[in-house]
């Protein structure tokens, strides 16, 4: 634990001494587990390890486009359980918001579809929702956009929304296996990764591409920091990497303490 404190002190001093001021944050499901949303791959609690009731051919089928076309029910039952509005942002989300308030946030790349970054007040232009979100939905056959409220009410009633024009299944615009990432991801990634001075990776296993490439393509001069329960991606391969293992909520609060930001953080996180 003392080891973690030392590493966080290093991160805090880089920020305090203004050695970094263009921070690219890259996050995954691990930053939302404290909000009560399960991640995907944690052994006991992860979504992919708790799908037996759906009799899927393989776990990721629940987010696979060709499987959805045949059977959209498992996705919609899961969507009911993951309904965004039931959840509140975590300290980690509010910390990213604080980075923005302090003028240090270059961009926040998220793989999450829970929209908690928006709820935490991270402005849309600083956010890249790399796997989309529940914000918009459309028909998988004719691509006609569907009314968000209609889709929401279907999810609440555990029904599959259908296109008003062609009766095709409607799907929230979250990135499924078999689909490309939103164009915004590719438009921003090159400049962001070239011109950031810290890549701060939080709560992700970095197992899904192309998102996982983000911390790999930053220049050697860029500080790379991972705060996660386990090591991920190619962290550890560069001698200047900072790897802080454990709960990101705990570590983020320590980091804020070191930065003198605790009061700001509590103010944001208080409903
Ligand atoms: P994963 O479930 O693969 O990884 C979550 C990581 O966060 C794991 O390394 C956990 O150990 C860690 N973790 C969980 N809770 C934590 C906590 N409180 N503090 C610190 N670490 C914690 O989730 P992602 O990496 O986000 O894609 O998964 C990437 C993509 O795979 C998702 O966006 C989704 C999925 O298939 C699509 O659906 C397209």
PDB file of C-alpha atoms and ligand atoms in Angstrom:
ATOM      1  CA  UNK A   1       0.000   0.000   0.000  1.00  0.00           C
ATOM      2  CA  UNK A   2       2.847   2.376   0.858  1.00  0.00           C
ATOM      3  CA  UNK A   3       4.150   1.649  -2.594  1.00  0.00           C
ATOM      4  CA  UNK A   4       0.875   2.863  -4.132  1.00  0.00           C
ATOM      5  CA  UNK A   5       1.041   6.062  -2.070  1.00  0.00           C
ATOM      6  CA  UNK A   6       4.512   6.774  -3.407  1.00  0.00           C
ATOM      7  CA  UNK A   7       3.385   6.316  -6.986  1.00  0.00           C
ATOM      8  CA  UNK A   8       0.363   8.539  -6.455  1.00  0.00           C
ATOM      9  CA  UNK A   9       2.667  11.182  -4.912  1.00  0.00           C
ATOM     10  CA  UNK A  10       4.620  11.113  -8.172  1.00  0.00           C
ATOM     11  CA  UNK A  11       1.436  11.663 -10.195  1.00  0.00           C
ATOM     12  CA  UNK A  12       0.314  14.439  -7.849  1.00  0.00           C
ATOM     13  CA  UNK A  13       3.613  16.268  -8.094  1.00  0.00           C
ATOM     14  CA  UNK A  14       3.642  16.080 -11.893  1.00  0.00           C
ATOM     15  CA  UNK A  15       0.281  17.855 -11.806  1.00  0.00           C
ATOM     16  CA  UNK A  16       1.151  20.291  -9.006  1.00  0.00           C
ATOM     17  CA  UNK A  17       4.434  21.316 -10.608  1.00  0.00           C
ATOM     18  CA  UNK A  18       2.574  21.778 -13.909  1.00  0.00           C
ATOM     19  CA  UNK A  19       4.799  19.254 -15.664  1.00  0.00           C
ATOM     20  CA  UNK A  20       1.649  17.838 -17.193  1.00  0.00           C
ATOM     21  CA  UNK A  21      -1.358  19.848 -18.316  1.00  0.00           C
ATOM     22  CA  UNK A  22      -2.779  17.956 -21.303  1.00  0.00           C
ATOM     23  CA  UNK A  23      -4.157  14.808 -19.761  1.00  0.00           C
ATOM     24  CA  UNK A  24      -5.864  12.157 -21.854  1.00  0.00           C
ATOM     25  CA  UNK A  25      -8.022   9.971 -19.651  1.00  0.00           C
ATOM     26  CA  UNK A  26      -8.934   6.494 -20.949  1.00  0.00           C
ATOM     27  CA  UNK A  27     -11.523   4.583 -18.997  1.00  0.00           C
ATOM     28  CA  UNK A  28     -13.560   1.387 -18.864  1.00  0.00           C
ATOM     29  CA  UNK A  29     -16.195  -0.398 -16.830  1.00  0.00           C
ATOM     30  CA  UNK A  30     -14.017  -0.476 -13.688  1.00  0.00           C
ATOM     31  CA  UNK A  31     -14.751   3.203 -13.004  1.00  0.00           C
ATOM     32  CA  UNK A  32     -18.485   2.468 -12.765  1.00  0.00           C
ATOM     33  CA  UNK A  33     -18.477  -0.640 -10.579  1.00  0.00           C
ATOM     34  CA  UNK A  34     -18.623   1.593  -7.485  1.00  0.00           C
ATOM     35  CA  UNK A  35     -21.872   3.002  -8.914  1.00  0.00           C
ATOM     36  CA  UNK A  36     -23.322  -0.504  -8.864  1.00  0.00           C
ATOM     37  CA  UNK A  37     -22.825  -1.314 -12.551  1.00  0.00           C
ATOM     38  CA  UNK A  38     -21.016  -4.620 -13.108  1.00  0.00           C
ATOM     39  CA  UNK A  39     -17.967  -4.696 -15.351  1.00  0.00           C
ATOM     40  CA  UNK A  40     -17.573  -7.320 -18.088  1.00  0.00           C
ATOM     41  CA  UNK A  41     -14.715  -9.611 -17.186  1.00  0.00           C
ATOM     42  CA  UNK A  42     -14.254  -9.653 -13.418  1.00  0.00           C
ATOM     43  CA  UNK A  43     -14.334 -13.344 -12.457  1.00  0.00           C
ATOM     44  CA  UNK A  44     -17.430 -13.503 -10.191  1.00  0.00           C
ATOM     45  CA  UNK A  45     -19.275 -10.253 -10.813  1.00  0.00           C
ATOM     46  CA  UNK A  46     -18.562  -9.487 -14.491  1.00  0.00           C
ATOM     47  CA  UNK A  47     -21.469  -9.462 -16.958  1.00  0.00           C
ATOM     48  CA  UNK A  48     -19.832 -12.087 -19.193  1.00  0.00           C
ATOM     49  CA  UNK A  49     -19.661 -14.510 -16.283  1.00  0.00           C
ATOM     50  CA  UNK A  50     -23.324 -14.117 -15.368  1.00  0.00           C
ATOM     51  CA  UNK A  51     -25.173 -14.788 -18.613  1.00  0.00           C
ATOM     52  CA  UNK A  52     -25.905 -18.511 -18.166  1.00  0.00           C
ATOM     53  CA  UNK A  53     -29.676 -17.855 -18.012  1.00  0.00           C
ATOM     54  CA  UNK A  54     -29.642 -16.641 -21.643  1.00  0.00           C
ATOM     55  CA  UNK A  55     -28.133 -19.820 -23.109  1.00  0.00           C
ATOM     56  CA  UNK A  56     -25.907 -17.789 -25.417  1.00  0.00           C
ATOM     57  CA  UNK A  57     -23.496 -19.568 -27.797  1.00  0.00           C
ATOM     58  CA  UNK A  58     -20.712 -17.454 -26.166  1.00  0.00           C
ATOM     59  CA  UNK A  59     -20.810 -14.532 -23.731  1.00  0.00           C
ATOM     60  CA  UNK A  60     -20.022 -11.697 -26.157  1.00  0.00           C
ATOM     61  CA  UNK A  61     -23.004 -12.768 -28.313  1.00  0.00           C
ATOM     62  CA  UNK A  62     -25.153 -10.512 -26.143  1.00  0.00           C
ATOM     63  CA  UNK A  63     -23.360  -7.575 -27.819  1.00  0.00           C
ATOM     64  CA  UNK A  64     -22.977  -9.156 -31.256  1.00  0.00           C
ATOM     65  CA  UNK A  65     -24.876  -7.686 -34.190  1.00  0.00           C
ATOM     66  CA  UNK A  66     -25.581 -10.909 -36.064  1.00  0.00           C
ATOM     67  CA  UNK A  67     -26.783 -12.603 -32.887  1.00  0.00           C
ATOM     68  CA  UNK A  68     -28.967  -9.578 -32.045  1.00  0.00           C
ATOM     69  CA  UNK A  69     -30.615  -9.783 -35.462  1.00  0.00           C
ATOM     70  CA  UNK A  70     -31.709 -13.336 -34.659  1.00  0.00           C
ATOM     71  CA  UNK A  71     -32.484 -12.823 -30.988  1.00  0.00           C
ATOM     72  CA  UNK A  72     -32.493  -9.337 -29.467  1.00  0.00           C
ATOM     73  CA  UNK A  73     -34.069 -10.416 -26.162  1.00  0.00           C
ATOM     74  CA  UNK A  74     -30.935 -11.188 -24.134  1.00  0.00           C
ATOM     75  CA  UNK A  75     -29.551  -7.750 -24.950  1.00  0.00           C
ATOM     76  CA  UNK A  76     -32.771  -6.035 -23.924  1.00  0.00           C
ATOM     77  CA  UNK A  77     -33.051  -7.967 -20.685  1.00  0.00           C
ATOM     78  CA  UNK A  78     -29.510  -6.940 -19.884  1.00  0.00           C
ATOM     79  CA  UNK A  79     -30.255  -3.365 -20.953  1.00  0.00           C
ATOM     80  CA  UNK A  80     -33.053  -3.309 -18.372  1.00  0.00           C
ATOM     81  CA  UNK A  81     -30.530  -4.151 -15.681  1.00  0.00           C
ATOM     82  CA  UNK A  82     -28.080  -1.571 -16.978  1.00  0.00           C
ATOM     83  CA  UNK A  83     -30.593   1.276 -17.410  1.00  0.00           C
ATOM     84  CA  UNK A  84     -28.403   4.368 -17.084  1.00  0.00           C
ATOM     85  CA  UNK A  85     -30.718   6.664 -15.141  1.00  0.00           C
ATOM     86  CA  UNK A  86     -30.680   4.449 -12.094  1.00  0.00           C
ATOM     87  CA  UNK A  87     -27.024   5.225 -11.412  1.00  0.00           C
ATOM     88  CA  UNK A  88     -24.915   8.117 -10.073  1.00  0.00           C
ATOM     89  CA  UNK A  89     -21.350   9.030 -11.120  1.00  0.00           C
ATOM     90  CA  UNK A  90     -18.499   7.834  -8.898  1.00  0.00           C
ATOM     91  CA  UNK A  91     -15.622   9.785  -7.342  1.00  0.00           C
ATOM     92  CA  UNK A  92     -13.551   8.719 -10.318  1.00  0.00           C
ATOM     93  CA  UNK A  93     -16.034  10.322 -12.732  1.00  0.00           C
ATOM     94  CA  UNK A  94     -16.049  13.525 -10.701  1.00  0.00           C
ATOM     95  CA  UNK A  95     -12.250  13.513 -10.598  1.00  0.00           C
ATOM     96  CA  UNK A  96     -12.206  13.581 -14.415  1.00  0.00           C
ATOM     97  CA  UNK A  97     -14.675  16.480 -14.249  1.00  0.00           C
ATOM     98  CA  UNK A  98     -12.285  18.207 -11.815  1.00  0.00           C
ATOM     99  CA  UNK A  99      -9.407  17.761 -14.273  1.00  0.00           C
ATOM    100  CA  UNK A 100     -11.565  19.674 -16.732  1.00  0.00           C
ATOM    101  CA  UNK A 101     -12.457  22.376 -14.179  1.00  0.00           C
ATOM    102  CA  UNK A 102      -8.717  22.856 -13.553  1.00  0.00           C
ATOM    103  CA  UNK A 103      -7.997  23.128 -17.291  1.00  0.00           C
ATOM    104  CA  UNK A 104      -5.989  19.895 -17.403  1.00  0.00           C
ATOM    105  CA  UNK A 105      -8.242  17.622 -19.427  1.00  0.00           C
ATOM    106  CA  UNK A 106      -7.280  17.144 -23.046  1.00  0.00           C
ATOM    107  CA  UNK A 107      -9.934  14.489 -23.644  1.00  0.00           C
ATOM    108  CA  UNK A 108     -11.764  11.685 -21.900  1.00  0.00           C
ATOM    109  CA  UNK A 109     -12.047   8.473 -23.909  1.00  0.00           C
ATOM    110  CA  UNK A 110     -14.587   6.083 -22.478  1.00  0.00           C
ATOM    111  CA  UNK A 111     -15.628   2.570 -23.410  1.00  0.00           C
ATOM    112  CA  UNK A 112     -18.637   2.864 -21.120  1.00  0.00           C
ATOM    113  CA  UNK A 113     -22.189   3.224 -22.321  1.00  0.00           C
ATOM    114  CA  UNK A 114     -23.628   4.341 -18.990  1.00  0.00           C
ATOM    115  CA  UNK A 115     -23.286   8.086 -19.771  1.00  0.00           C
ATOM    116  CA  UNK A 116     -21.991   8.743 -16.243  1.00  0.00           C
ATOM    117  CA  UNK A 117     -19.273  11.000 -17.692  1.00  0.00           C
ATOM    118  CA  UNK A 118     -21.969  13.315 -19.054  1.00  0.00           C
ATOM    119  CA  UNK A 119     -23.837  13.174 -15.749  1.00  0.00           C
ATOM    120  CA  UNK A 120     -20.631  14.146 -13.948  1.00  0.00           C
ATOM    121  CA  UNK A 121     -20.517  17.268 -16.098  1.00  0.00           C
ATOM    122  CA  UNK A 122     -17.660  16.475 -18.453  1.00  0.00           C
ATOM    123  CA  UNK A 123     -18.527  18.591 -21.500  1.00  0.00           C
ATOM    124  CA  UNK A 124     -19.480  16.752 -24.658  1.00  0.00           C
ATOM    125  CA  UNK A 125     -16.620  18.200 -26.708  1.00  0.00           C
ATOM    126  CA  UNK A 126     -14.062  16.763 -24.277  1.00  0.00           C
ATOM    127  CA  UNK A 127     -15.684  13.360 -24.327  1.00  0.00           C
ATOM    128  CA  UNK A 128     -15.244  10.545 -26.815  1.00  0.00           C
ATOM    129  CA  UNK A 129     -17.781   7.805 -26.172  1.00  0.00           C
ATOM    130  CA  UNK A 130     -15.814   5.212 -28.070  1.00  0.00           C
ATOM    131  CA  UNK A 131     -18.440   2.479 -27.797  1.00  0.00           C
ATOM    132  CA  UNK A 132     -21.414   4.815 -28.218  1.00  0.00           C
ATOM    133  CA  UNK A 133     -24.175   5.256 -25.678  1.00  0.00           C
ATOM    134  CA  UNK A 134     -27.877   4.772 -24.979  1.00  0.00           C
ATOM    135  CA  UNK A 135     -28.457   8.391 -26.018  1.00  0.00           C
ATOM    136  CA  UNK A 136     -29.551   7.513 -29.565  1.00  0.00           C
ATOM    137  CA  UNK A 137     -31.102   4.420 -31.125  1.00  0.00           C
ATOM    138  CA  UNK A 138     -31.823   3.302 -34.655  1.00  0.00           C
ATOM    139  CA  UNK A 139     -33.190   0.450 -36.727  1.00  0.00           C
ATOM    140  CA  UNK A 140     -30.568  -2.197 -37.585  1.00  0.00           C
ATOM    141  CA  UNK A 141     -32.178  -2.771 -41.001  1.00  0.00           C
ATOM    142  CA  UNK A 142     -33.049   0.656 -42.456  1.00  0.00           C
ATOM    143  CA  UNK A 143     -31.003   2.815 -39.997  1.00  0.00           C
ATOM    144  CA  UNK A 144     -33.965   5.086 -39.297  1.00  0.00           C
ATOM    145  CA  UNK A 145     -33.431   6.881 -35.973  1.00  0.00           C
ATOM    146  CA  UNK A 146     -35.862   5.898 -33.265  1.00  0.00           C
ATOM    147  CA  UNK A 147     -37.389   8.024 -30.545  1.00  0.00           C
ATOM    148  CA  UNK A 148     -35.228   7.827 -27.392  1.00  0.00           C
ATOM    149  CA  UNK A 149     -38.225   7.913 -25.055  1.00  0.00           C
ATOM    150  CA  UNK A 150     -39.915   5.085 -26.944  1.00  0.00           C
ATOM    151  CA  UNK A 151     -36.777   2.950 -26.626  1.00  0.00           C
ATOM    152  CA  UNK A 152     -36.481   3.782 -22.939  1.00  0.00           C
ATOM    153  CA  UNK A 153     -40.039   2.774 -22.245  1.00  0.00           C
ATOM    154  CA  UNK A 154     -39.570  -0.489 -24.157  1.00  0.00           C
ATOM    155  CA  UNK A 155     -36.504  -1.277 -22.059  1.00  0.00           C
ATOM    156  CA  UNK A 156     -38.466  -0.546 -18.887  1.00  0.00           C
ATOM    157  CA  UNK A 157     -41.233  -2.905 -20.020  1.00  0.00           C
ATOM    158  CA  UNK A 158     -38.696  -5.501 -21.148  1.00  0.00           C
ATOM    159  CA  UNK A 159     -39.918  -5.274 -24.725  1.00  0.00           C
ATOM    160  CA  UNK A 160     -37.898  -5.143 -27.934  1.00  0.00           C
ATOM    161  CA  UNK A 161     -38.413  -1.805 -29.741  1.00  0.00           C
ATOM    162  CA  UNK A 162     -39.217  -2.022 -33.444  1.00  0.00           C
ATOM    163  CA  UNK A 163     -38.822   0.418 -36.287  1.00  0.00           C
ATOM    164  CA  UNK A 164     -41.997   2.399 -37.102  1.00  0.00           C
ATOM    165  CA  UNK A 165     -41.125   2.187 -40.828  1.00  0.00           C
ATOM    166  CA  UNK A 166     -39.861  -1.328 -41.524  1.00  0.00           C
ATOM    167  CA  UNK A 167     -40.514  -3.181 -38.227  1.00  0.00           C
ATOM    168  CA  UNK A 168     -36.819  -4.052 -37.991  1.00  0.00           C
ATOM    169  CA  UNK A 169     -35.318  -4.333 -34.516  1.00  0.00           C
ATOM    170  CA  UNK A 170     -34.153  -1.066 -33.012  1.00  0.00           C
ATOM    171  CA  UNK A 171     -30.838  -0.995 -31.181  1.00  0.00           C
ATOM    172  CA  UNK A 172     -29.267   1.747 -29.055  1.00  0.00           C
ATOM    173  CA  UNK A 173     -26.218   3.150 -30.846  1.00  0.00           C
ATOM    174  CA  UNK A 174     -23.762   1.329 -28.654  1.00  0.00           C
ATOM    175  CA  UNK A 175     -20.968  -0.385 -30.520  1.00  0.00           C
ATOM    176  CA  UNK A 176     -21.598  -4.094 -30.944  1.00  0.00           C
ATOM    177  CA  UNK A 177     -19.089  -6.684 -32.094  1.00  0.00           C
ATOM    178  CA  UNK A 178     -19.382  -6.548 -35.869  1.00  0.00           C
ATOM    179  CA  UNK A 179     -19.749  -2.760 -35.944  1.00  0.00           C
ATOM    180  CA  UNK A 180     -17.220   0.025 -36.306  1.00  0.00           C
ATOM    181  CA  UNK A 181     -16.496   2.589 -33.601  1.00  0.00           C
ATOM    182  CA  UNK A 182     -18.044   6.058 -33.930  1.00  0.00           C
ATOM    183  CA  UNK A 183     -16.101   8.162 -36.471  1.00  0.00           C
ATOM    184  CA  UNK A 184     -15.309  10.699 -33.749  1.00  0.00           C
ATOM    185  CA  UNK A 185     -12.961   8.163 -32.146  1.00  0.00           C
ATOM    186  CA  UNK A 186     -10.804   8.014 -35.288  1.00  0.00           C
ATOM    187  CA  UNK A 187     -11.060  11.756 -35.931  1.00  0.00           C
ATOM    188  CA  UNK A 188      -9.683  12.711 -32.510  1.00  0.00           C
ATOM    189  CA  UNK A 189      -7.351   9.884 -31.508  1.00  0.00           C
ATOM    190  CA  UNK A 190      -4.291  10.798 -33.515  1.00  0.00           C
ATOM    191  CA  UNK A 191      -4.031  14.400 -32.403  1.00  0.00           C
ATOM    192  CA  UNK A 192      -5.013  13.575 -28.818  1.00  0.00           C
ATOM    193  CA  UNK A 193      -2.485  10.793 -28.372  1.00  0.00           C
ATOM    194  CA  UNK A 194       0.281  12.766 -30.073  1.00  0.00           C
ATOM    195  CA  UNK A 195      -0.279  15.916 -28.086  1.00  0.00           C
ATOM    196  CA  UNK A 196      -1.047  14.732 -24.578  1.00  0.00           C
ATOM    197  CA  UNK A 197       1.571  14.726 -21.834  1.00  0.00           C
ATOM    198  CA  UNK A 198      -0.179  12.157 -19.633  1.00  0.00           C
ATOM    199  CA  UNK A 199      -2.251   9.094 -20.527  1.00  0.00           C
ATOM    200  CA  UNK A 200      -4.277   8.225 -17.435  1.00  0.00           C
ATOM    201  CA  UNK A 201      -5.868   4.784 -17.790  1.00  0.00           C
ATOM    202  CA  UNK A 202      -8.565   3.876 -15.263  1.00  0.00           C
ATOM    203  CA  UNK A 203     -10.691   0.766 -14.731  1.00  0.00           C
ATOM    204  CA  UNK A 204     -10.200  -1.152 -17.953  1.00  0.00           C
ATOM    205  CA  UNK A 205      -8.729  -4.532 -18.871  1.00  0.00           C
ATOM    206  CA  UNK A 206      -7.563  -3.033 -22.215  1.00  0.00           C
ATOM    207  CA  UNK A 207      -8.627  -6.220 -23.968  1.00  0.00           C
ATOM    208  CA  UNK A 208     -10.819  -4.668 -26.640  1.00  0.00           C
ATOM    209  CA  UNK A 209      -9.383  -3.089 -29.778  1.00  0.00           C
ATOM    210  CA  UNK A 210      -8.973  -0.524 -31.191  1.00  0.00           C
ATOM    211  CA  UNK A 211      -9.569   1.273 -27.850  1.00  0.00           C
ATOM    212  CA  UNK A 212      -6.694  -0.650 -26.257  1.00  0.00           C
ATOM    213  CA  UNK A 213      -4.273   0.949 -28.699  1.00  0.00           C
ATOM    214  CA  UNK A 214      -4.752   4.450 -27.277  1.00  0.00           C
ATOM    215  CA  UNK A 215      -2.173   4.166 -24.462  1.00  0.00           C
ATOM    216  CA  UNK A 216       0.146   2.188 -26.758  1.00  0.00           C
ATOM    217  CA  UNK A 217       0.518   4.933 -29.341  1.00  0.00           C
ATOM    218  CA  UNK A 218       1.356   7.865 -27.068  1.00  0.00           C
ATOM    219  CA  UNK A 219       4.955   9.042 -27.471  1.00  0.00           C
ATOM    220  CA  UNK A 220       7.655   7.910 -25.028  1.00  0.00           C
ATOM    221  CA  UNK A 221       7.762  11.414 -23.575  1.00  0.00           C
ATOM    222  CA  UNK A 222       4.146  11.025 -22.410  1.00  0.00           C
ATOM    223  CA  UNK A 223       3.621   9.919 -18.811  1.00  0.00           C
ATOM    224  CA  UNK A 224       1.562   6.721 -18.674  1.00  0.00           C
ATOM    225  CA  UNK A 225      -0.415   5.999 -15.519  1.00  0.00           C
ATOM    226  CA  UNK A 226      -2.615   2.951 -14.886  1.00  0.00           C
ATOM    227  CA  UNK A 227      -4.939   2.770 -11.885  1.00  0.00           C
ATOM    228  CA  UNK A 228      -6.712  -0.588 -11.995  1.00  0.00           C
ATOM    229  CA  UNK A 229      -7.280  -3.756  -9.990  1.00  0.00           C
ATOM    230  CA  UNK A 230      -4.985  -5.638 -12.351  1.00  0.00           C
ATOM    231  CA  UNK A 231      -2.226  -4.874 -14.807  1.00  0.00           C
ATOM    232  CA  UNK A 232      -3.509  -4.211 -18.332  1.00  0.00           C
ATOM    233  CA  UNK A 233      -2.339  -3.711 -21.913  1.00  0.00           C
ATOM    234  CA  UNK A 234       1.372  -3.092 -22.404  1.00  0.00           C
ATOM    235  CA  UNK A 235       1.778  -1.260 -19.085  1.00  0.00           C
ATOM    236  CA  UNK A 236       5.113  -2.128 -17.576  1.00  0.00           C
ATOM    237  CA  UNK A 237       6.900  -2.210 -20.915  1.00  0.00           C
ATOM    238  CA  UNK A 238       8.057   1.405 -20.674  1.00  0.00           C
ATOM    239  CA  UNK A 239      10.408   2.168 -17.858  1.00  0.00           C
ATOM    240  CA  UNK A 240       8.581   5.325 -16.845  1.00  0.00           C
ATOM    241  CA  UNK A 241       5.150   3.670 -16.544  1.00  0.00           C
ATOM    242  CA  UNK A 242       3.296   4.235 -13.292  1.00  0.00           C
ATOM    243  CA  UNK A 243       1.125   1.293 -12.263  1.00  0.00           C
ATOM    244  CA  UNK A 244      -1.085   1.663  -9.215  1.00  0.00           C
ATOM    245  CA  UNK A 245      -2.993  -1.533  -8.463  1.00  0.00           C
ATOM    246  CA  UNK A 246      -6.222  -1.558  -6.472  1.00  0.00           C
ATOM    247  CA  UNK A 247      -9.568   0.210  -6.264  1.00  0.00           C
ATOM    248  CA  UNK A 248      -9.675   3.350  -8.363  1.00  0.00           C
ATOM    249  CA  UNK A 249     -12.155   5.045  -6.002  1.00  0.00           C
ATOM    250  CA  UNK A 250      -9.722   4.667  -3.102  1.00  0.00           C
ATOM    251  CA  UNK A 251      -6.681   5.728  -5.111  1.00  0.00           C
ATOM    252  CA  UNK A 252      -8.442   8.651  -6.777  1.00  0.00           C
ATOM    253  CA  UNK A 253      -9.481   9.998  -3.388  1.00  0.00           C
ATOM    254  CA  UNK A 254      -5.904   9.704  -2.112  1.00  0.00           C
ATOM    255  CA  UNK A 255      -4.689  11.487  -5.210  1.00  0.00           C
ATOM    256  CA  UNK A 256      -7.199  14.307  -4.655  1.00  0.00           C
ATOM    257  CA  UNK A 257      -6.050  14.590  -1.035  1.00  0.00           C
ATOM    258  CA  UNK A 258      -2.452  14.994  -2.233  1.00  0.00           C
ATOM    259  CA  UNK A 259      -3.546  17.608  -4.769  1.00  0.00           C
ATOM    260  CA  UNK A 260      -5.578  19.549  -2.205  1.00  0.00           C
ATOM    261  CA  UNK A 261      -8.706  18.853  -4.270  1.00  0.00           C
ATOM    262  CA  UNK A 262     -10.692  16.841  -1.713  1.00  0.00           C
ATOM    263  CA  UNK A 263     -13.115  19.627  -0.919  1.00  0.00           C
ATOM    264  CA  UNK A 264     -13.785  20.239  -4.629  1.00  0.00           C
ATOM    265  CA  UNK A 265     -14.317  16.537  -5.162  1.00  0.00           C
ATOM    266  CA  UNK A 266     -16.756  16.215  -2.251  1.00  0.00           C
ATOM    267  CA  UNK A 267     -18.674  19.256  -3.421  1.00  0.00           C
ATOM    268  CA  UNK A 268     -19.171  17.727  -6.874  1.00  0.00           C
ATOM    269  CA  UNK A 269     -20.025  14.289  -5.536  1.00  0.00           C
ATOM    270  CA  UNK A 270     -22.626  15.498  -3.033  1.00  0.00           C
ATOM    271  CA  UNK A 271     -26.085  15.187  -4.595  1.00  0.00           C
TER     272      UNK A 271
HETATM  273  P1  LIG B   1     -13.559  -5.205 -18.324  1.00  0.00           P
HETATM  274  O1  LIG B   1     -14.600  -5.862 -17.481  1.00  0.00           O
HETATM  275  O2  LIG B   1     -12.912  -5.998 -19.380  1.00  0.00           O
HETATM  276  O3  LIG B   1     -12.402  -4.634 -17.383  1.00  0.00           O
HETATM  277  C1  LIG B   1     -12.682  -3.876 -16.230  1.00  0.00           C
HETATM  278  C2  LIG B   1     -11.370  -3.696 -15.467  1.00  0.00           C
HETATM  279  O4  LIG B   1     -11.612  -2.842 -14.374  1.00  0.00           O
HETATM  280  C3  LIG B   1     -10.806  -4.987 -14.945  1.00  0.00           C
HETATM  281  O5  LIG B   1      -9.401  -4.987 -15.151  1.00  0.00           O
HETATM  282  C4  LIG B   1     -11.142  -4.932 -13.449  1.00  0.00           C
HETATM  283  O6  LIG B   1     -10.188  -5.597 -12.662  1.00  0.00           O
HETATM  284  C5  LIG B   1     -11.092  -3.451 -13.196  1.00  0.00           C
HETATM  285  N1  LIG B   1     -11.930  -2.950 -12.103  1.00  0.00           N
HETATM  286  C6  LIG B   1     -13.201  -3.260 -11.788  1.00  0.00           C
HETATM  287  N2  LIG B   1     -13.651  -2.524 -10.754  1.00  0.00           N
HETATM  288  C7  LIG B   1     -12.608  -1.728 -10.373  1.00  0.00           C
HETATM  289  C8  LIG B   1     -12.416  -0.743  -9.362  1.00  0.00           C
HETATM  290  N3  LIG B   1     -13.395  -0.410  -8.495  1.00  0.00           N
HETATM  291  N4  LIG B   1     -11.219  -0.135  -9.290  1.00  0.00           N
HETATM  292  C9  LIG B   1     -10.215  -0.460 -10.144  1.00  0.00           C
HETATM  293  N5  LIG B   1     -10.333  -1.364 -11.113  1.00  0.00           N
HETATM  294  C10 LIG B   1     -11.509  -1.997 -11.237  1.00  0.00           C
HETATM  295  O7  LIG B   1     -14.240  -3.859 -18.884  1.00  0.00           O
HETATM  296  P2  LIG B   1     -13.689  -2.915 -20.066  1.00  0.00           P
HETATM  297  O8  LIG B   1     -12.214  -2.901 -20.101  1.00  0.00           O
HETATM  298  O9  LIG B   1     -14.406  -1.629 -19.952  1.00  0.00           O
HETATM  299  O10 LIG B   1     -17.473  -3.464 -25.225  1.00  0.00           O
HETATM  300  O11 LIG B   1     -14.240  -3.706 -21.330  1.00  0.00           O
HETATM  301  C11 LIG B   1     -14.047  -3.183 -22.604  1.00  0.00           C
HETATM  302  C12 LIG B   1     -15.194  -3.521 -23.512  1.00  0.00           C
HETATM  303  O12 LIG B   1     -15.480  -4.924 -23.483  1.00  0.00           O
HETATM  304  C13 LIG B   1     -16.513  -2.893 -23.139  1.00  0.00           C
HETATM  305  O13 LIG B   1     -16.641  -1.556 -23.564  1.00  0.00           O
HETATM  306  C14 LIG B   1     -17.512  -3.769 -23.824  1.00  0.00           C
HETATM  307  C15 LIG B   1     -16.899  -5.128 -23.558  1.00  0.00           C
HETATM  308  O14 LIG B   1     -17.166  -6.071 -24.548  1.00  0.00           O
HETATM  309  C16 LIG B   1     -18.554  -3.613 -25.976  1.00  0.00           C
HETATM  310  O15 LIG B   1     -19.584  -4.042 -25.537  1.00  0.00           O
HETATM  311  C17 LIG B   1     -18.366  -3.214 -27.390  1.00  0.00           C
END
